[in-house]
Amino acid sequence: MRRLIVSDIHANLEALEAVLADAKGLYDEIVCCGDLVGYGASPAEIVEWARKDVSLIVRGNHDRVCAGLDDHDWFNSKAQAAVRWTVNELTEDQLAWLAALPAGPLFVDGFMLAHGSPADEDAYLMEYEEVYTLVEMLVRPICFIGHTHFQGAWTWYRDDLYALQGPVAGRSETVHQLSPQNHYLINSGSVGQPRDRDPRAAYAIWDSATRELHLRRIAYDIASAQRRILDAGLPQFLAERLATGH
Ligand code: ZN
């Protein structure tokens, strides 16, 4: 089974369309690690796409807040503005669908799926120390996550932890051969708002038969996504940051 792994689309339709076109023919089903909405200007389109085409999905913190399951006091002012705007854009039916998304982790075949961490859906896993002890939580040897908007993966080998990188600027893909003996925590990166200083949309393809993990980047029409954010009256910063990937 070949799976397209996407996360943190954040209502960026231009970025999602570029990913789907780039990955065409390379996958059998779509898996999503959450944050469909928030920040971008196309939440209704992204929710409808997910309802129709995504096989497996966990909720993200922005999905939870926009669905009214949590208040947004802990969001910064720009994220709060995006929440208010998003709630207005979605129908009752779409909001109810968002509210019903499961919290991670989910367990499927040989892998698991979470938004922030298998231990806590809101945790940001960035540091060695935070990731190192998590191996105990990996009920399956592979866990896909999102939330940080940084693409990459970690693997444990003989009491140590190693990082697997995504493609550097100028390259569109890195391929990692995953060992059946090891555990892996994999962040496919953010489709709609990358923060690892590469503005290209990030995603992954996992082929469970060949055990190849493809970490991929694709350029998209950032100017058009920015225009839509500004036309919607969303904070200018949310448009600007798409261009820097930061
Ligand atoms: Zn996010």
Short mmCIF file of C-alpha atoms and ligand atoms in Angstrom, two decimals:
data_model
loop_
_atom_site.label_atom_id
_atom_site.label_comp_id
_atom_site.label_asym_id
_atom_site.label_seq_id
_atom_site.Cartn_x
_atom_site.Cartn_y
_atom_site.Cartn_z
CA MET A 1 0.00 0.00 0.00
CA ARG A 2 1.33 3.43 -0.97
CA ARG A 3 0.08 6.26 1.19
CA LEU A 4 0.23 9.98 0.62
CA ILE A 5 0.85 11.59 4.03
CA VAL A 6 -0.19 15.22 4.43
CA SER A 7 -0.44 17.51 7.44
CA ASP A 8 -1.07 21.13 8.40
CA ILE A 9 -2.77 22.14 5.17
CA HIS A 10 -4.21 25.17 7.00
CA ALA A 11 -6.78 26.10 4.36
CA ASN A 12 -4.18 26.63 1.65
CA LEU A 13 -5.87 25.31 -1.49
CA GLU A 14 -3.10 26.33 -3.89
CA ALA A 15 -0.54 24.34 -1.88
CA LEU A 16 -2.79 21.28 -1.61
CA GLU A 17 -3.54 21.29 -5.34
CA ALA A 18 0.18 21.41 -6.12
CA VAL A 19 0.84 18.45 -3.80
CA LEU A 20 -1.98 16.37 -5.31
CA ALA A 21 -0.76 17.09 -8.84
CA ASP A 22 2.85 16.30 -7.92
CA ALA A 23 1.92 13.04 -6.15
CA LYS A 24 -0.53 11.90 -8.81
CA GLY A 25 -0.19 8.17 -9.54
CA LEU A 26 2.23 7.64 -6.63
CA TYR A 27 -0.28 6.64 -3.92
CA ASP A 28 -3.32 4.47 -3.20
CA GLU A 29 -4.83 6.42 -0.32
CA ILE A 30 -4.46 9.65 1.62
CA VAL A 31 -3.67 10.00 5.31
CA CYS A 32 -3.77 13.35 7.17
CA CYS A 33 -2.19 14.31 10.50
CA GLY A 34 -4.54 17.24 11.14
CA ASP A 35 -4.89 21.03 10.94
CA LEU A 36 -7.00 21.21 7.82
CA VAL A 37 -8.05 24.78 8.63
CA GLY A 38 -6.78 27.96 10.28
CA TYR A 39 -4.49 30.67 8.74
CA GLY A 40 -5.43 30.23 5.06
CA ALA A 41 -8.37 31.47 3.04
CA SER A 42 -9.90 28.23 1.67
CA PRO A 43 -11.22 26.30 4.69
CA ALA A 44 -14.50 25.14 3.09
CA GLU A 45 -12.73 23.73 0.02
CA ILE A 46 -10.20 21.86 2.17
CA VAL A 47 -12.87 20.39 4.48
CA GLU A 48 -14.91 19.17 1.51
CA TRP A 49 -11.83 17.63 -0.09
CA ALA A 50 -10.92 15.84 3.17
CA ARG A 51 -14.45 14.49 3.63
CA LYS A 52 -14.38 13.04 0.16
CA ASP A 53 -10.81 11.92 -0.42
CA VAL A 54 -8.96 11.33 2.87
CA SER A 55 -9.05 7.76 4.19
CA LEU A 56 -7.63 8.39 7.62
CA ILE A 57 -7.32 11.60 9.62
CA VAL A 58 -6.73 12.89 13.15
CA ARG A 59 -7.76 16.34 14.30
CA GLY A 60 -5.28 19.17 14.81
CA ASN A 61 -5.44 21.92 17.41
CA HIS A 62 -6.77 24.42 14.83
CA ASP A 63 -9.49 21.97 13.76
CA ARG A 64 -10.45 21.54 17.41
CA VAL A 65 -10.58 25.26 18.14
CA CYS A 66 -12.47 26.17 14.94
CA ALA A 67 -14.98 23.41 15.72
CA GLY A 68 -15.66 25.07 19.07
CA LEU A 69 -14.26 22.21 21.18
CA ASP A 70 -11.65 24.44 22.80
CA ASP A 71 -11.32 28.20 23.22
CA HIS A 72 -8.59 30.10 21.43
CA ASP A 73 -7.19 32.10 24.34
CA TRP A 74 -3.87 30.31 24.00
CA PHE A 75 -3.55 31.21 20.28
CA ASN A 76 -1.68 34.36 19.25
CA SER A 77 -3.77 37.27 17.97
CA LYS A 78 -3.24 36.38 14.29
CA ALA A 79 -4.32 32.79 14.80
CA GLN A 80 -7.33 34.00 16.79
CA ALA A 81 -8.35 36.31 13.93
CA ALA A 82 -8.06 33.36 11.54
CA VAL A 83 -10.25 31.22 13.83
CA ARG A 84 -13.04 33.85 13.91
CA TRP A 85 -12.90 34.23 10.13
CA THR A 86 -12.82 30.46 9.52
CA VAL A 87 -15.83 29.74 11.75
CA ASN A 88 -17.83 32.23 9.66
CA GLU A 89 -16.77 30.60 6.41
CA LEU A 90 -17.83 27.07 7.34
CA THR A 91 -21.37 25.69 7.39
CA GLU A 92 -22.87 24.08 10.51
CA ASP A 93 -22.45 20.76 8.78
CA GLN A 94 -18.76 21.34 8.05
CA LEU A 95 -18.13 22.50 11.62
CA ALA A 96 -19.88 19.40 12.98
CA TRP A 97 -17.73 17.20 10.76
CA LEU A 98 -14.57 18.94 12.07
CA ALA A 99 -15.79 18.53 15.66
CA ALA A 100 -16.19 14.79 15.14
CA LEU A 101 -12.61 14.20 13.92
CA PRO A 102 -10.83 11.74 16.20
CA ALA A 103 -7.98 12.79 18.49
CA GLY A 104 -4.77 10.88 17.86
CA PRO A 105 -3.16 8.52 18.13
CA LEU A 106 -4.92 6.20 15.69
CA PHE A 107 -3.51 2.74 15.00
CA VAL A 108 -3.64 1.27 11.52
CA ASP A 109 -1.81 -1.64 9.92
CA GLY A 110 1.86 -1.16 10.70
CA PHE A 111 1.74 2.48 11.70
CA MET A 112 0.14 5.06 13.96
CA LEU A 113 -1.02 8.59 13.39
CA ALA A 114 -1.02 11.64 15.70
CA HIS A 115 -1.07 15.43 15.38
CA GLY A 116 1.61 16.66 17.81
CA SER A 117 2.92 13.55 19.51
CA PRO A 118 1.64 10.04 20.26
CA ALA A 119 1.66 11.12 23.93
CA ASP A 120 -0.07 14.51 23.56
CA GLU A 121 -1.87 15.87 20.51
CA ASP A 122 -0.69 19.42 21.30
CA ALA A 123 3.00 18.74 21.99
CA TYR A 124 5.62 20.24 19.65
CA LEU A 125 8.34 17.68 19.05
CA MET A 126 11.49 19.55 18.05
CA GLU A 127 14.26 18.59 20.48
CA TYR A 128 16.29 15.43 20.85
CA GLU A 129 15.41 15.09 24.56
CA GLU A 130 11.67 15.33 23.87
CA VAL A 131 11.76 12.71 21.15
CA TYR A 132 14.23 10.27 22.67
CA THR A 133 11.96 8.83 25.38
CA LEU A 134 8.92 8.64 23.09
CA VAL A 135 9.99 5.31 21.67
CA GLU A 136 8.06 3.72 24.56
CA MET A 137 4.87 5.27 23.18
CA LEU A 138 5.34 3.78 19.72
CA VAL A 139 2.92 0.88 19.84
CA ARG A 140 3.56 0.57 16.11
CA PRO A 141 7.10 0.91 14.68
CA ILE A 142 6.12 3.90 12.52
CA CYS A 143 4.31 7.00 13.71
CA PHE A 144 3.33 9.90 11.46
CA ILE A 145 2.92 13.33 13.05
CA GLY A 146 2.60 17.00 12.06
CA HIS A 147 2.05 20.17 14.10
CA THR A 148 5.57 21.69 14.08
CA HIS A 149 5.50 22.45 10.32
CA PHE A 150 9.07 21.08 10.10
CA GLN A 151 9.64 18.17 7.71
CA GLY A 152 11.88 15.29 8.78
CA ALA A 153 12.01 12.06 10.74
CA TRP A 154 13.69 10.48 13.77
CA THR A 155 14.81 6.92 14.27
CA TRP A 156 16.15 5.05 17.28
CA TYR A 157 19.15 2.79 16.89
CA ARG A 158 21.15 1.20 19.71
CA ASP A 159 20.19 3.64 22.45
CA ASP A 160 20.64 6.66 20.25
CA LEU A 161 18.41 8.86 18.13
CA TYR A 162 19.11 9.90 14.54
CA ALA A 163 17.49 12.52 12.33
CA LEU A 164 16.43 11.84 8.74
CA GLN A 165 16.29 14.94 6.58
CA GLY A 166 13.89 16.15 3.93
CA PRO A 167 15.17 17.52 0.61
CA VAL A 168 17.33 20.65 0.72
CA ALA A 169 16.51 23.65 -1.47
CA GLY A 170 16.88 22.77 -5.15
CA ARG A 171 16.04 19.09 -4.57
CA SER A 172 12.46 17.86 -4.64
CA GLU A 173 12.83 14.56 -2.80
CA THR A 174 14.85 12.49 -0.36
CA VAL A 175 14.23 8.75 -0.14
CA HIS A 176 14.85 6.81 3.07
CA GLN A 177 14.80 3.03 3.23
CA LEU A 178 13.16 2.17 6.55
CA SER A 179 14.41 -0.87 8.42
CA PRO A 180 11.78 -3.32 9.68
CA GLN A 181 13.77 -3.54 12.94
CA ASN A 182 13.70 0.15 13.85
CA HIS A 183 11.14 2.64 15.12
CA TYR A 184 10.44 5.87 13.24
CA LEU A 185 8.70 9.12 14.08
CA ILE A 186 7.96 10.90 10.80
CA ASN A 187 6.80 14.45 10.24
CA SER A 188 5.67 14.91 6.64
CA GLY A 189 5.96 18.70 7.08
CA SER A 190 3.30 21.30 6.42
CA VAL A 191 1.47 21.47 3.11
CA GLY A 192 0.06 24.94 3.62
CA GLN A 193 2.42 26.87 5.90
CA PRO A 194 5.96 25.42 6.12
CA ARG A 195 8.15 26.94 8.86
CA ASP A 196 11.45 25.21 8.14
CA ARG A 197 12.64 28.07 5.91
CA ASP A 198 11.64 26.25 2.73
CA PRO A 199 8.40 27.81 1.44
CA ARG A 200 7.58 24.86 -0.83
CA ALA A 201 4.66 22.63 0.18
CA ALA A 202 5.86 19.54 2.10
CA TYR A 203 4.48 16.01 2.05
CA ALA A 204 5.51 12.36 2.23
CA ILE A 205 4.83 9.10 0.45
CA TRP A 206 5.14 5.86 2.44
CA ASP A 207 5.24 2.60 0.52
CA SER A 208 4.73 -0.24 3.01
CA ALA A 209 5.73 -2.90 0.45
CA THR A 210 9.15 -1.47 -0.48
CA ARG A 211 9.51 0.29 2.91
CA GLU A 212 10.56 3.47 1.13
CA LEU A 213 9.77 6.81 2.70
CA HIS A 214 9.80 9.69 0.24
CA LEU A 215 10.01 13.16 1.79
CA ARG A 216 9.02 15.60 -0.91
CA ARG A 217 8.67 19.35 -1.62
CA ILE A 218 6.84 21.10 -4.41
CA ALA A 219 6.69 24.77 -5.33
CA TYR A 220 3.19 26.23 -5.63
CA ASP A 221 1.47 29.48 -6.52
CA ILE A 222 2.26 31.35 -3.29
CA ALA A 223 1.21 34.73 -4.74
CA SER A 224 -2.29 33.47 -5.39
CA ALA A 225 -2.64 32.01 -1.87
CA GLN A 226 -1.38 35.31 -0.44
CA ARG A 227 -3.83 37.36 -2.51
CA ARG A 228 -6.69 35.27 -1.25
CA ILE A 229 -5.62 35.74 2.38
CA LEU A 230 -5.41 39.52 1.93
CA ASP A 231 -8.73 39.69 0.04
CA ALA A 232 -10.36 37.81 2.92
CA GLY A 233 -9.15 40.47 5.35
CA LEU A 234 -6.98 38.00 7.26
CA PRO A 235 -3.80 39.35 8.94
CA GLN A 236 -1.11 40.41 6.45
CA PHE A 237 1.50 38.41 8.34
CA LEU A 238 -0.29 35.18 7.42
CA ALA A 239 0.23 36.03 3.75
CA GLU A 240 3.82 37.23 4.16
CA ARG A 241 5.09 34.19 6.01
CA LEU A 242 4.13 31.86 3.14
CA ALA A 243 6.85 33.44 1.00
CA THR A 244 9.63 32.94 3.56
CA GLY A 245 8.57 29.57 4.88
CA HIS A 246 9.22 30.82 8.38
ZN ZN B 1 -0.52 23.44 12.15
#
